[in-house]
Short mmCIF file of N, CA and C in Angstrom, two decimals:
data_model
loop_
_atom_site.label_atom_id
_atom_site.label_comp_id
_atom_site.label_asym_id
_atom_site.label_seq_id
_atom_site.Cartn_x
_atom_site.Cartn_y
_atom_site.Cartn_z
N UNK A 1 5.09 24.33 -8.84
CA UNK A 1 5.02 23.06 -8.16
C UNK A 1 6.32 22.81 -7.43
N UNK A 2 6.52 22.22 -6.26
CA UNK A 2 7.39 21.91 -5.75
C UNK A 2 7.26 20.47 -5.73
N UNK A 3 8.91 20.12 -5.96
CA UNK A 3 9.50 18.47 -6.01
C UNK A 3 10.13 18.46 -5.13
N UNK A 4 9.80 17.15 -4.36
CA UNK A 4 10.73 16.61 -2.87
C UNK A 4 11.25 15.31 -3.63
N UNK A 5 12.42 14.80 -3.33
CA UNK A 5 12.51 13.57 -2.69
C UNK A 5 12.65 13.34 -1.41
N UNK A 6 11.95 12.91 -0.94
CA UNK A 6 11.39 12.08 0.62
C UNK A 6 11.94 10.34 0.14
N UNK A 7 11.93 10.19 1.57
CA UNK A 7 12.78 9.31 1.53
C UNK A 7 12.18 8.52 3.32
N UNK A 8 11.63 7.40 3.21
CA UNK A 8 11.62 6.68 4.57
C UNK A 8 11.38 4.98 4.84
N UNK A 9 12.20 4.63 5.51
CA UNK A 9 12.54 3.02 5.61
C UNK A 9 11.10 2.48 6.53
N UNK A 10 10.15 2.14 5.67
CA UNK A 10 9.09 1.35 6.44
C UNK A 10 8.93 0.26 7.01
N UNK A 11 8.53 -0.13 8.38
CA UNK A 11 8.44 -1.62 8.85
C UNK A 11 7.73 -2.54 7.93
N UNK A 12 7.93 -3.51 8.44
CA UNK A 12 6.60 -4.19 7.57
C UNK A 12 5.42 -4.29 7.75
N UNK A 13 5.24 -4.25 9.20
CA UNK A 13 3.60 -3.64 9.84
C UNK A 13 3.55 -2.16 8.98
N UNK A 14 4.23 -1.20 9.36
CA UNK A 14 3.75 0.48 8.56
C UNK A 14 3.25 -0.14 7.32
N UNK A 15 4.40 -0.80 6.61
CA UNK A 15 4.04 -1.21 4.81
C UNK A 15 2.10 -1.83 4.66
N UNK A 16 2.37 -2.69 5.88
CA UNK A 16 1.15 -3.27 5.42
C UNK A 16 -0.15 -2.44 6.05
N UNK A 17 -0.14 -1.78 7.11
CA UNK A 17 -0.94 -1.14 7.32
C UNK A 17 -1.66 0.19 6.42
N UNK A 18 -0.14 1.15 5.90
CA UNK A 18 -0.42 1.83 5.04
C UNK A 18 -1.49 1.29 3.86
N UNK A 19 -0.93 -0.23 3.49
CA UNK A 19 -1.43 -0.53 2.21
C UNK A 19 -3.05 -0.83 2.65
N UNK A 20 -3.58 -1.10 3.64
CA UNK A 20 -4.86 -1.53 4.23
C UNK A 20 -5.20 -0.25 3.85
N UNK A 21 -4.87 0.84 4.68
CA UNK A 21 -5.62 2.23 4.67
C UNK A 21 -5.61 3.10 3.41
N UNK A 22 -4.92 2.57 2.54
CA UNK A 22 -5.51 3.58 1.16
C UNK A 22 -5.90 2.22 0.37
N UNK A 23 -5.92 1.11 0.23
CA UNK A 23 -6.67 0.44 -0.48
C UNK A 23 -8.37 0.45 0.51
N UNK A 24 -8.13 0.66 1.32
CA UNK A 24 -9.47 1.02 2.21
C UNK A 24 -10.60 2.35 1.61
N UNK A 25 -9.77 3.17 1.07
CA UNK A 25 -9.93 5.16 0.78
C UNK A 25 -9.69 4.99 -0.96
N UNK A 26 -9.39 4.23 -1.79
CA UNK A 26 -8.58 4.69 -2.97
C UNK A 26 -9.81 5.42 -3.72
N UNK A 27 -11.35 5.07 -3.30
CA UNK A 27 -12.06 5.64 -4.18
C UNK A 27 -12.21 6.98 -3.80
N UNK A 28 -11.63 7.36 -2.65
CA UNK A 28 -11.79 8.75 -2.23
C UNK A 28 -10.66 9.37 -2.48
N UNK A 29 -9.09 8.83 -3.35
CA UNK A 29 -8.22 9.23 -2.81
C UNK A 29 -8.13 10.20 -4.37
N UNK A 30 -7.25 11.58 -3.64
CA UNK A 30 -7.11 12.47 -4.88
C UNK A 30 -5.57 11.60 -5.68
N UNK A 31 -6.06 12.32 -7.24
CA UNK A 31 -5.74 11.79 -8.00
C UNK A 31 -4.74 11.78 -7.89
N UNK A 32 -3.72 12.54 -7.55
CA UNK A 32 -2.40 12.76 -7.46
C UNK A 32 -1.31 11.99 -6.98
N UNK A 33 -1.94 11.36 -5.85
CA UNK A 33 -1.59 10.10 -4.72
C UNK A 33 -1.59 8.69 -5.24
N UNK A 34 -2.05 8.44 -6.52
CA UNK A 34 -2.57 7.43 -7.12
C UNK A 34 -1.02 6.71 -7.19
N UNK A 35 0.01 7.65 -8.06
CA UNK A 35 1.28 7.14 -8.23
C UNK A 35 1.68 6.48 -6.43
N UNK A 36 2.03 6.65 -5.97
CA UNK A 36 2.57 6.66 -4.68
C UNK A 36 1.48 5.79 -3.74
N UNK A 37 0.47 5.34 -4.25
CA UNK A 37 -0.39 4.23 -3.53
C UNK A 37 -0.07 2.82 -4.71
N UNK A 38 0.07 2.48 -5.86
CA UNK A 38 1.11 2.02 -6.51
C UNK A 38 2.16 1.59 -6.00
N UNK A 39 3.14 2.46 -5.99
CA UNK A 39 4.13 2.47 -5.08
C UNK A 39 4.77 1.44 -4.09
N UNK A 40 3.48 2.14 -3.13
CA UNK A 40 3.15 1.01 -1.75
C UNK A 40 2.80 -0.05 -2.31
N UNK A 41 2.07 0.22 -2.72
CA UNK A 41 0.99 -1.68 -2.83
C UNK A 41 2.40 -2.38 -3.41
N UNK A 42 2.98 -1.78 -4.83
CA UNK A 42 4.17 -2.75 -5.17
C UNK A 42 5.14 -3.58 -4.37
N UNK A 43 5.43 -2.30 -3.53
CA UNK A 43 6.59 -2.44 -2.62
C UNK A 43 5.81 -3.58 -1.90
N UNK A 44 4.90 -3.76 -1.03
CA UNK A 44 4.46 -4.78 0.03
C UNK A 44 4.50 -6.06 -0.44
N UNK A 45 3.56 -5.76 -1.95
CA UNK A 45 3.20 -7.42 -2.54
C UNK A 45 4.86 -7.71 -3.29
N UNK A 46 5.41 -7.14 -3.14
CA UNK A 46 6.68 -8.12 -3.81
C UNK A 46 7.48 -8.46 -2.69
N UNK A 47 7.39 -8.17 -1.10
CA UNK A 47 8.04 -8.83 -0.11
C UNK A 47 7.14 -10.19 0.09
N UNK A 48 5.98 -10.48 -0.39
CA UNK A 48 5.11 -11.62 0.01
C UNK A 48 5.32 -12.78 -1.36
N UNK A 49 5.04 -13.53 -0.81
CA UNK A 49 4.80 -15.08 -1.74
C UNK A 49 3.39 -14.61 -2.30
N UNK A 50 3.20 -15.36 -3.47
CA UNK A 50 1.58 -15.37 -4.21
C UNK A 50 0.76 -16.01 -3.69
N UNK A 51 0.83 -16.99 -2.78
CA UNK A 51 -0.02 -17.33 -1.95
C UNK A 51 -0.51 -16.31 -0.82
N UNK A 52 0.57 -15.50 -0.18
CA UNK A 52 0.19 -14.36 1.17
C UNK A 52 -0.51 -13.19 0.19
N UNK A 53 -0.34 -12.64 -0.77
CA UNK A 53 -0.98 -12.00 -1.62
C UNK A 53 -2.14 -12.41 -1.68
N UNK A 54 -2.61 -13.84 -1.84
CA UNK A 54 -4.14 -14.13 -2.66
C UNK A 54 -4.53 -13.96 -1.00
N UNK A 55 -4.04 -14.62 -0.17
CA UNK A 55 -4.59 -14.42 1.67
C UNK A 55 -4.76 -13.40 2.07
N UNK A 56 -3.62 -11.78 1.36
CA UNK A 56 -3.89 -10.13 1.94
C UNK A 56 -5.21 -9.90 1.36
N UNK A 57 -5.61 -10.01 0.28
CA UNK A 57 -6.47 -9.40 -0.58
C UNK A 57 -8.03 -9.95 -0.40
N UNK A 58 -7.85 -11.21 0.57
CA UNK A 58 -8.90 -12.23 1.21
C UNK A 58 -9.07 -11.53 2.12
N UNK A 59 -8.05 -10.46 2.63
CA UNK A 59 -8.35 -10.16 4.25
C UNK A 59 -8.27 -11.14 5.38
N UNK A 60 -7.60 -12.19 4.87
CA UNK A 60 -7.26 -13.41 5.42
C UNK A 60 -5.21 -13.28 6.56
N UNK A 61 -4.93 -12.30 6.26
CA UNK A 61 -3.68 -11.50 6.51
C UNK A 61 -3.95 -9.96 7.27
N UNK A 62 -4.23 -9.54 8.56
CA UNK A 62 -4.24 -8.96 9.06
C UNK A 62 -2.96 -8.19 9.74
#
């Protein structure tokens, strides 16, 4: 197996878009990716208030 650390400074559009497109796929997504879609989702929802959270997840936040 090979280990990277990768390393990249995301906008906040990339952040949130990424997070659209594998919460979009997660039932398709291989298992492996699971950590690192985690990850993301963490990283996004802790730049937002709990209100923009309950509005992303409404799809009410585009």
């Amino acid at each position: 197996m090979i280990a990277s650390n990768f390393s990249y400074e995301f906008s906040g559009e990339e952040l949130k878009s990424l997070v659209h497109f594998l919460r979009s796929r997660q039932d398709r997504l291989p298992r492996e990716l699971f950590a690192f879609f985690r990850a993301v989702q963490n990283e996004f929802y802790g730049q937002l208030s709990i209100d923009e959270v309950e509005k992303f997840n409404k799809n009410e936040i585009g």
